[in-house]
Structure formats: C-alpha cells, structure tokens
Amino acid sequence: MIPAIPPISSSISGVSSIAQALSTQTPAAQSAATQPSPQSSFGSILAQAVDQMQTSQVNAQSQAVQVAAGGGNVTSATIAATQATLETELAVSLRNAVTSALNQVMATPF
C-alpha cells in the first residue's frame, strides 16, 4: 500500500504567499500583510513572491554560515536550506510552464 503524502507545510513563505494571493478567501479573512490591494496586479504579486524567495535564500545562507562557524542549529539550517530549494524549484517549474504555454500560443496558426 502506498503511504499518504503529507500536506505541504504552510511555513514555506513563497508558496504560502502565492496560495494566499490566489485563494478565494474574503478580504476580511486575509491578514493585512498579505492582503492584495485593489490595484495589485499579477506582476506585483509575482514580484512579492520572488522577494520572499530571495529572503528565504538569504536566511538559509546565513544559517549555514552560522553552523559552519560552530554556532547555530543544524536542524533549522537544514530546514531553511530545504525551504529555499523548494521555493526555487517551484519558481523554475512555474517559469517553465508559462514559457511552454506561451510557445504553444505562438505556434497556434491563425
């Protein structure tokens, strides 16, 4: 029997920000920090997700440096590195999917 796949943790900042931005919750249910403004566009949401991805990469790097220097927590550094890796892989997958879709549209005869 195949074991159940655990749910993706909401602590992954890039994924959670994208999920919150795309969710169908009412504005009152969203927090003020992640609530998109009425004038927010797809580009601004995408820029925010990329900024959060970069922040997690910097966090992972700083925790790795602390562990290498003899301080810090190895477990939290490993989690931060995995989180940064997953966010990067998600961004690359999304980019590849968008590029493929655009190529298909461009190849469509009119």
PDB file of C-alpha atoms in Angstrom:
ATOM      1  CA  MET A   1       0.000   0.000   0.000  1.00  0.00           C
ATOM      2  CA  ILE A   2       1.280   3.471  -0.850  1.00  0.00           C
ATOM      3  CA  PRO A   3       1.648   5.747   2.195  1.00  0.00           C
ATOM      4  CA  ALA A   4      -0.304   9.010   2.232  1.00  0.00           C
ATOM      5  CA  ILE A   5       1.533  12.116   1.116  1.00  0.00           C
ATOM      6  CA  PRO A   6       1.703  14.669   3.933  1.00  0.00           C
ATOM      7  CA  PRO A   7       0.347  18.150   3.190  1.00  0.00           C
ATOM      8  CA  ILE A   8       2.762  20.854   2.159  1.00  0.00           C
ATOM      9  CA  SER A   9       3.723  22.948   5.141  1.00  0.00           C
ATOM     10  CA  SER A  10       2.317  26.460   5.171  1.00  0.00           C
ATOM     11  CA  SER A  11       5.648  27.657   6.565  1.00  0.00           C
ATOM     12  CA  ILE A  12       7.088  27.794   3.053  1.00  0.00           C
ATOM     13  CA  SER A  13       6.857  31.528   2.583  1.00  0.00           C
ATOM     14  CA  GLY A  14       6.877  31.719  -1.216  1.00  0.00           C
ATOM     15  CA  VAL A  15       4.281  29.018  -1.642  1.00  0.00           C
ATOM     16  CA  SER A  16       2.093  30.374   1.128  1.00  0.00           C
ATOM     17  CA  SER A  17       2.159  33.901  -0.281  1.00  0.00           C
ATOM     18  CA  ILE A  18       1.166  32.642  -3.728  1.00  0.00           C
ATOM     19  CA  ALA A  19      -1.541  30.453  -2.217  1.00  0.00           C
ATOM     20  CA  GLN A  20      -2.882  33.345  -0.154  1.00  0.00           C
ATOM     21  CA  ALA A  21      -2.855  35.687  -3.127  1.00  0.00           C
ATOM     22  CA  LEU A  22      -4.713  33.184  -5.276  1.00  0.00           C
ATOM     23  CA  SER A  23      -7.110  31.982  -2.584  1.00  0.00           C
ATOM     24  CA  THR A  24     -10.778  32.731  -2.706  1.00  0.00           C
ATOM     25  CA  GLN A  25     -11.000  33.935   0.881  1.00  0.00           C
ATOM     26  CA  THR A  26     -12.814  37.128   1.642  1.00  0.00           C
ATOM     27  CA  PRO A  27     -10.614  40.184   2.239  1.00  0.00           C
ATOM     28  CA  ALA A  28     -11.611  40.183   5.918  1.00  0.00           C
ATOM     29  CA  ALA A  29     -10.197  36.676   6.321  1.00  0.00           C
ATOM     30  CA  GLN A  30      -6.802  37.619   4.888  1.00  0.00           C
ATOM     31  CA  SER A  31      -4.206  39.279   7.068  1.00  0.00           C
ATOM     32  CA  ALA A  32      -3.318  42.895   6.382  1.00  0.00           C
ATOM     33  CA  ALA A  33       0.256  41.990   5.416  1.00  0.00           C
ATOM     34  CA  THR A  34      -0.707  39.590   2.658  1.00  0.00           C
ATOM     35  CA  GLN A  35      -3.960  41.176   1.540  1.00  0.00           C
ATOM     36  CA  PRO A  36      -3.597  42.337  -2.049  1.00  0.00           C
ATOM     37  CA  SER A  37      -4.705  45.878  -2.692  1.00  0.00           C
ATOM     38  CA  PRO A  38      -7.430  46.541  -5.272  1.00  0.00           C
ATOM     39  CA  GLN A  39      -4.786  47.915  -7.653  1.00  0.00           C
ATOM     40  CA  SER A  40      -2.389  44.975  -7.238  1.00  0.00           C
ATOM     41  CA  SER A  41      -1.543  43.193 -10.427  1.00  0.00           C
ATOM     42  CA  PHE A  42      -0.182  39.795 -11.292  1.00  0.00           C
ATOM     43  CA  GLY A  43       3.233  41.412 -11.716  1.00  0.00           C
ATOM     44  CA  SER A  44       3.253  42.862  -8.212  1.00  0.00           C
ATOM     45  CA  ILE A  45       2.142  39.555  -6.697  1.00  0.00           C
ATOM     46  CA  LEU A  46       4.865  37.782  -8.663  1.00  0.00           C
ATOM     47  CA  ALA A  47       7.467  40.342  -7.546  1.00  0.00           C
ATOM     48  CA  GLN A  48       6.420  39.846  -3.930  1.00  0.00           C
ATOM     49  CA  ALA A  49       6.796  36.065  -4.257  1.00  0.00           C
ATOM     50  CA  VAL A  50      10.262  36.450  -5.815  1.00  0.00           C
ATOM     51  CA  ASP A  51      11.288  38.811  -2.997  1.00  0.00           C
ATOM     52  CA  GLN A  52      10.157  36.278  -0.404  1.00  0.00           C
ATOM     53  CA  MET A  53      12.047  33.535  -2.237  1.00  0.00           C
ATOM     54  CA  GLN A  54      15.192  35.651  -2.169  1.00  0.00           C
ATOM     55  CA  THR A  55      14.693  36.369   1.539  1.00  0.00           C
ATOM     56  CA  SER A  56      14.452  32.654   2.317  1.00  0.00           C
ATOM     57  CA  GLN A  57      17.629  32.008   0.317  1.00  0.00           C
ATOM     58  CA  VAL A  58      19.485  34.684   2.288  1.00  0.00           C
ATOM     59  CA  ASN A  59      18.121  33.210   5.526  1.00  0.00           C
ATOM     60  CA  ALA A  60      19.304  29.728   4.552  1.00  0.00           C
ATOM     61  CA  GLN A  61      22.735  31.047   3.643  1.00  0.00           C
ATOM     62  CA  SER A  62      23.129  32.948   6.918  1.00  0.00           C
ATOM     63  CA  GLN A  63      22.065  29.907   8.952  1.00  0.00           C
ATOM     64  CA  ALA A  64      24.538  27.731   7.025  1.00  0.00           C
ATOM     65  CA  VAL A  65      27.320  30.211   7.799  1.00  0.00           C
ATOM     66  CA  GLN A  66      26.380  30.150  11.498  1.00  0.00           C
ATOM     67  CA  VAL A  67      26.516  26.343  11.549  1.00  0.00           C
ATOM     68  CA  ALA A  68      29.867  26.349   9.720  1.00  0.00           C
ATOM     69  CA  ALA A  69      31.223  28.793  12.295  1.00  0.00           C
ATOM     70  CA  GLY A  70      30.306  26.386  15.096  1.00  0.00           C
ATOM     71  CA  GLY A  71      27.108  28.067  16.253  1.00  0.00           C
ATOM     72  CA  GLY A  72      23.524  27.841  15.174  1.00  0.00           C
ATOM     73  CA  ASN A  73      21.236  24.868  14.902  1.00  0.00           C
ATOM     74  CA  VAL A  74      21.926  22.238  12.246  1.00  0.00           C
ATOM     75  CA  THR A  75      18.279  21.218  12.069  1.00  0.00           C
ATOM     76  CA  SER A  76      16.950  24.723  11.452  1.00  0.00           C
ATOM     77  CA  ALA A  77      19.710  25.349   8.900  1.00  0.00           C
ATOM     78  CA  THR A  78      18.743  22.171   7.048  1.00  0.00           C
ATOM     79  CA  ILE A  79      15.066  23.142   7.092  1.00  0.00           C
ATOM     80  CA  ALA A  80      15.873  26.645   5.825  1.00  0.00           C
ATOM     81  CA  ALA A  81      18.044  25.224   3.031  1.00  0.00           C
ATOM     82  CA  THR A  82      15.313  22.769   2.017  1.00  0.00           C
ATOM     83  CA  GLN A  83      12.719  25.540   2.063  1.00  0.00           C
ATOM     84  CA  ALA A  84      14.876  27.740  -0.170  1.00  0.00           C
ATOM     85  CA  THR A  85      15.470  24.825  -2.539  1.00  0.00           C
ATOM     86  CA  LEU A  86      11.763  24.020  -2.791  1.00  0.00           C
ATOM     87  CA  GLU A  87      10.853  27.642  -3.443  1.00  0.00           C
ATOM     88  CA  THR A  88      13.475  27.865  -6.176  1.00  0.00           C
ATOM     89  CA  GLU A  89      12.267  24.629  -7.773  1.00  0.00           C
ATOM     90  CA  LEU A  90       8.679  25.925  -7.673  1.00  0.00           C
ATOM     91  CA  ALA A  91       9.706  29.180  -9.346  1.00  0.00           C
ATOM     92  CA  VAL A  92      11.604  27.313 -12.070  1.00  0.00           C
ATOM     93  CA  SER A  93       8.665  24.955 -12.654  1.00  0.00           C
ATOM     94  CA  LEU A  94       6.260  27.878 -12.946  1.00  0.00           C
ATOM     95  CA  ARG A  95       8.593  29.652 -15.353  1.00  0.00           C
ATOM     96  CA  ASN A  96       8.900  26.530 -17.493  1.00  0.00           C
ATOM     97  CA  ALA A  97       5.122  26.052 -17.560  1.00  0.00           C
ATOM     98  CA  VAL A  98       4.498  29.668 -18.551  1.00  0.00           C
ATOM     99  CA  THR A  99       7.193  29.502 -21.238  1.00  0.00           C
ATOM    100  CA  SER A 100       5.705  26.290 -22.625  1.00  0.00           C
ATOM    101  CA  ALA A 101       2.208  27.796 -22.683  1.00  0.00           C
ATOM    102  CA  LEU A 102       3.442  30.914 -24.457  1.00  0.00           C
ATOM    103  CA  ASN A 103       5.288  28.787 -27.031  1.00  0.00           C
ATOM    104  CA  GLN A 104       2.110  26.822 -27.697  1.00  0.00           C
ATOM    105  CA  VAL A 105       0.121  30.036 -28.151  1.00  0.00           C
ATOM    106  CA  MET A 106       2.729  31.443 -30.504  1.00  0.00           C
ATOM    107  CA  ALA A 107       2.724  28.199 -32.539  1.00  0.00           C
ATOM    108  CA  THR A 108      -1.060  28.266 -32.970  1.00  0.00           C
ATOM    109  CA  PRO A 109      -1.969  29.059 -36.585  1.00  0.00           C
ATOM    110  CA  PHE A 110      -4.455  31.880 -37.086  1.00  0.00           C
TER     111      PHE A 110
END
